Amino acid sequence: MNHRKQIVITTIQGNKILFYMIGDLIYDILVEDTREQDFHVGDIYVGKIQNIVDNIDAAFVEISKNTVCYMNIAKCPSKKLHCGQEIIVQVKKTAVKTKQAVVSDTLELAGRYVVIDASGTGTHISKKITDESSLDRLQHLADQIDFCPYAVIFRTNAMDADDEVILDEIQRLCKELSEIQKKGATRKAYSVLHQSEPFYMEYINGCQADH
């Protein structure tokens, strides 16, 4: 019996589709949610504020010509925003039917083992990790992270990764996020500062982490 495992990615009617197969059987199917949009969750732009509606704590930010997104401003009361202002934002949700895409000025970069969050500092461990030895090990590792000015969140995959591999990823993501912020300060509105990986890469990375 054929037990060969493979991932097949193809395009059907303009949509990318991933098949995970063992032998001749299909065990998983992922379909790209394009919705005719040119952006994806995780992408980072220099946007321009088109309108502010205070009574619903909303700003409407244009990230490209004729693409306006919703941003909740209740979480950033200390920031003085105004129409025409250029601001670095990250796509958090794509548009659904009549609802606009959602963006935020909180920037995050996710790796296989950690998430780097520009809105805070310090280290945090996923609540899904309950094993005491893993918690102690990751807490000890967290004490070594004095080079990252952002918040570092350990994901569940960090339980099985070598300390050196995790530290390398933290350094890489911190550097990348810092470069994005510096680049954003000098770029014009509608500039793309960061594009997230294709939808199927997270699945492939997850398969690699499991083996």
Tab-separated table of C-alpha atoms in Angstrom:
chain	number	residue	atom	x	y	z
A	1	MET	CA	0.000	0.000	0.000
A	2	ASN	CA	1.284	3.470	-0.930
A	3	HIS	CA	1.840	5.625	2.193
A	4	ARG	CA	3.777	8.392	0.475
A	5	LYS	CA	2.945	11.814	1.953
A	6	GLN	CA	2.830	14.808	-0.355
A	7	ILE	CA	1.501	18.346	-0.596
A	8	VAL	CA	0.104	19.363	-3.971
A	9	ILE	CA	-0.618	23.012	-4.791
A	10	THR	CA	-2.571	23.842	-7.916
A	11	THR	CA	-4.786	26.599	-9.349
A	12	ILE	CA	-8.447	26.010	-10.188
A	13	GLN	CA	-10.564	28.836	-11.614
A	14	GLY	CA	-8.020	31.388	-10.417
A	15	ASN	CA	-7.885	30.110	-6.843
A	16	LYS	CA	-4.836	28.372	-5.368
A	17	ILE	CA	-5.726	25.087	-3.678
A	18	LEU	CA	-3.546	22.910	-1.435
A	19	PHE	CA	-4.090	19.157	-1.139
A	20	TYR	CA	-2.394	17.080	1.576
A	21	MET	CA	-2.292	13.471	0.435
A	22	ILE	CA	-1.162	10.159	1.846
A	23	GLY	CA	-0.902	7.705	-0.981
A	24	ASP	CA	-3.932	8.204	-3.207
A	25	LEU	CA	-6.138	9.584	-0.433
A	26	ILE	CA	-6.754	13.301	0.214
A	27	TYR	CA	-6.599	14.112	3.941
A	28	ASP	CA	-6.740	17.902	3.878
A	29	ILE	CA	-7.771	20.689	1.483
A	30	LEU	CA	-7.034	24.421	1.829
A	31	VAL	CA	-8.460	26.996	-0.569
A	32	GLU	CA	-7.018	30.494	-0.879
A	33	ASP	CA	-9.557	33.169	0.064
A	34	THR	CA	-8.777	35.767	-2.588
A	35	ARG	CA	-12.112	37.639	-2.715
A	36	GLU	CA	-10.511	39.617	-5.549
A	37	GLN	CA	-8.295	41.457	-3.056
A	38	ASP	CA	-4.696	42.418	-3.663
A	39	PHE	CA	-3.749	42.234	0.005
A	40	HIS	CA	-3.698	39.605	2.735
A	41	VAL	CA	-3.804	39.386	6.518
A	42	GLY	CA	-0.393	40.379	7.865
A	43	ASP	CA	0.512	42.790	5.072
A	44	ILE	CA	1.864	46.160	6.265
A	45	TYR	CA	1.279	49.463	4.461
A	46	VAL	CA	1.759	53.177	4.779
A	47	GLY	CA	-1.900	54.194	4.796
A	48	LYS	CA	-3.605	57.567	4.677
A	49	ILE	CA	-6.487	58.465	6.982
A	50	GLN	CA	-9.489	59.478	4.875
A	51	ASN	CA	-12.056	60.001	7.619
A	52	ILE	CA	-12.470	59.829	11.395
A	53	VAL	CA	-15.820	59.072	13.034
A	54	ASP	CA	-15.435	59.744	16.750
A	55	ASN	CA	-18.814	58.446	17.902
A	56	ILE	CA	-17.945	54.913	16.728
A	57	ASP	CA	-14.208	55.189	17.522
A	58	ALA	CA	-13.327	54.544	13.897
A	59	ALA	CA	-10.835	55.803	11.377
A	60	PHE	CA	-11.047	54.878	7.710
A	61	VAL	CA	-7.618	54.328	6.233
A	62	GLU	CA	-6.808	54.056	2.550
A	63	ILE	CA	-3.973	51.567	1.974
A	64	SER	CA	-4.037	51.782	-1.826
A	65	LYS	CA	-6.045	53.745	-4.345
A	66	ASN	CA	-9.760	53.090	-3.712
A	67	THR	CA	-9.044	50.505	-0.987
A	68	VAL	CA	-10.319	51.913	2.299
A	69	CYS	CA	-10.133	49.904	5.533
A	70	TYR	CA	-11.659	50.240	8.983
A	71	MET	CA	-9.452	50.915	12.028
A	72	ASN	CA	-10.679	50.927	15.630
A	73	ILE	CA	-9.131	53.941	17.357
A	74	ALA	CA	-10.556	53.247	20.833
A	75	LYS	CA	-7.350	51.386	21.696
A	76	CYS	CA	-5.098	54.328	20.835
A	77	PRO	CA	-6.652	57.348	22.632
A	78	SER	CA	-3.238	58.858	23.310
A	79	LYS	CA	-2.536	59.248	19.593
A	80	LYS	CA	-3.809	62.380	17.893
A	81	LEU	CA	-5.066	61.317	14.489
A	82	HIS	CA	-6.332	63.581	11.739
A	83	CYS	CA	-7.579	63.287	8.177
A	84	GLY	CA	-4.793	63.182	5.624
A	85	GLN	CA	-2.320	61.772	8.147
A	86	GLU	CA	-0.070	58.972	6.918
A	87	ILE	CA	0.189	56.026	9.301
A	88	ILE	CA	1.761	52.561	9.263
A	89	VAL	CA	-0.957	49.903	9.511
A	90	GLN	CA	-1.220	46.121	9.274
A	91	VAL	CA	-4.120	44.177	7.767
A	92	LYS	CA	-5.839	42.128	10.500
A	93	LYS	CA	-8.969	40.939	8.652
A	94	THR	CA	-9.862	40.850	4.979
A	95	ALA	CA	-13.122	42.305	3.683
A	96	VAL	CA	-16.223	40.141	4.073
A	97	LYS	CA	-19.304	40.920	1.954
A	98	THR	CA	-20.240	44.514	2.817
A	99	LYS	CA	-17.715	44.854	5.650
A	100	GLN	CA	-14.428	46.573	4.913
A	101	ALA	CA	-11.074	45.047	5.680
A	102	VAL	CA	-9.753	45.777	9.186
A	103	VAL	CA	-6.353	47.329	9.846
A	104	SER	CA	-4.514	48.282	13.015
A	105	ASP	CA	-1.525	50.415	13.902
A	106	THR	CA	-0.344	47.529	16.096
A	107	LEU	CA	2.328	45.691	14.129
A	108	GLU	CA	3.154	42.017	14.632
A	109	LEU	CA	5.452	39.546	12.915
A	110	ALA	CA	4.795	35.859	13.464
A	111	GLY	CA	7.435	33.178	13.139
A	112	ARG	CA	7.226	29.447	13.711
A	113	TYR	CA	8.150	29.719	17.392
A	114	VAL	CA	7.429	33.310	18.470
A	115	VAL	CA	5.346	36.371	17.679
A	116	ILE	CA	6.960	39.806	17.909
A	117	ASP	CA	4.522	42.546	18.954
A	118	ALA	CA	5.540	46.184	18.504
A	119	SER	CA	2.820	47.458	20.848
A	120	GLY	CA	4.484	46.222	24.020
A	121	THR	CA	7.599	44.897	25.718
A	122	GLY	CA	8.561	41.902	27.810
A	123	THR	CA	8.008	38.201	27.220
A	124	HIS	CA	4.881	36.063	27.304
A	125	ILE	CA	4.298	32.323	26.964
A	126	SER	CA	1.328	30.749	25.198
A	127	LYS	CA	-1.359	29.641	27.667
A	128	LYS	CA	-1.572	26.384	25.741
A	129	ILE	CA	1.804	25.416	27.220
A	130	THR	CA	1.061	23.836	30.597
A	131	ASP	CA	3.988	21.454	31.026
A	132	GLU	CA	6.015	22.698	33.985
A	133	SER	CA	9.423	21.760	32.581
A	134	SER	CA	8.641	23.535	29.283
A	135	LEU	CA	7.423	26.612	31.122
A	136	ASP	CA	10.582	26.714	33.270
A	137	ARG	CA	12.804	26.279	30.221
A	138	LEU	CA	11.076	29.007	28.205
A	139	GLN	CA	11.059	31.363	31.181
A	140	HIS	CA	14.805	30.836	31.552
A	141	LEU	CA	15.177	31.524	27.839
A	142	ALA	CA	13.048	34.673	28.187
A	143	ASP	CA	15.492	35.988	30.791
A	144	GLN	CA	18.179	35.991	28.081
A	145	ILE	CA	16.212	38.235	25.723
A	146	ASP	CA	17.530	41.710	26.436
A	147	PHE	CA	18.174	42.653	22.811
A	148	CYS	CA	14.560	42.943	21.620
A	149	PRO	CA	12.676	46.232	22.227
A	150	TYR	CA	9.325	44.596	21.482
A	151	ALA	CA	7.066	42.083	23.187
A	152	VAL	CA	7.996	38.447	22.518
A	153	ILE	CA	5.275	35.796	22.673
A	154	PHE	CA	6.358	32.143	22.706
A	155	ARG	CA	4.116	29.935	20.560
A	156	THR	CA	3.354	26.282	21.343
A	157	ASN	CA	5.890	25.112	18.718
A	158	ALA	CA	8.619	26.591	20.942
A	159	MET	CA	8.204	23.626	23.307
A	160	ASP	CA	10.056	21.301	20.922
A	161	ALA	CA	12.586	23.724	19.415
A	162	ASP	CA	16.218	24.230	20.413
A	163	ASP	CA	16.975	27.404	22.359
A	164	GLU	CA	19.447	28.572	19.725
A	165	VAL	CA	16.877	28.188	16.949
A	166	ILE	CA	14.323	30.211	18.925
A	167	LEU	CA	16.817	32.971	19.728
A	168	ASP	CA	17.853	33.173	16.070
A	169	GLU	CA	14.206	33.613	15.041
A	170	ILE	CA	13.659	36.331	17.667
A	171	GLN	CA	16.709	38.247	16.450
A	172	ARG	CA	15.618	37.939	12.819
A	173	LEU	CA	12.039	39.082	13.452
A	174	CYS	CA	13.090	41.963	15.727
A	175	LYS	CA	15.482	43.206	13.064
A	176	GLU	CA	12.837	42.847	10.351
A	177	LEU	CA	10.215	44.740	12.373
A	178	SER	CA	12.660	47.525	13.170
A	179	GLU	CA	13.535	47.870	9.485
A	180	ILE	CA	9.836	48.006	8.559
A	181	GLN	CA	9.230	50.857	11.014
A	182	LYS	CA	12.282	52.796	9.784
A	183	LYS	CA	11.298	52.284	6.163
A	184	GLY	CA	7.732	53.363	6.872
A	185	ALA	CA	8.919	56.703	8.269
A	186	THR	CA	10.350	57.680	4.871
A	187	ARG	CA	7.918	56.067	2.408
A	188	LYS	CA	4.914	57.696	0.785
A	189	ALA	CA	1.288	56.703	1.292
A	190	TYR	CA	0.211	53.368	-0.228
A	191	SER	CA	3.730	51.934	0.012
A	192	VAL	CA	3.889	48.222	0.816
A	193	LEU	CA	6.310	47.677	3.701
A	194	HIS	CA	5.780	43.962	4.263
A	195	GLN	CA	3.865	41.155	2.581
A	196	SER	CA	2.837	38.059	4.479
A	197	GLU	CA	3.721	34.590	3.250
A	198	PRO	CA	1.292	32.805	0.903
A	199	PHE	CA	-1.561	31.063	2.748
A	200	TYR	CA	-0.087	27.619	2.154
A	201	MET	CA	3.306	28.367	3.743
A	202	GLU	CA	1.910	28.307	7.298
A	203	TYR	CA	0.471	24.877	6.598
A	204	ILE	CA	3.768	23.610	5.171
A	205	ASN	CA	5.721	25.059	8.090
A	206	GLY	CA	3.306	23.364	10.482
A	207	CYS	CA	3.877	20.016	8.776
A	208	GLN	CA	7.638	20.484	9.075
A	209	ALA	CA	7.316	21.330	12.766
A	210	ASP	CA	5.396	18.108	13.365
A	211	HIS	CA	8.161	15.913	11.897
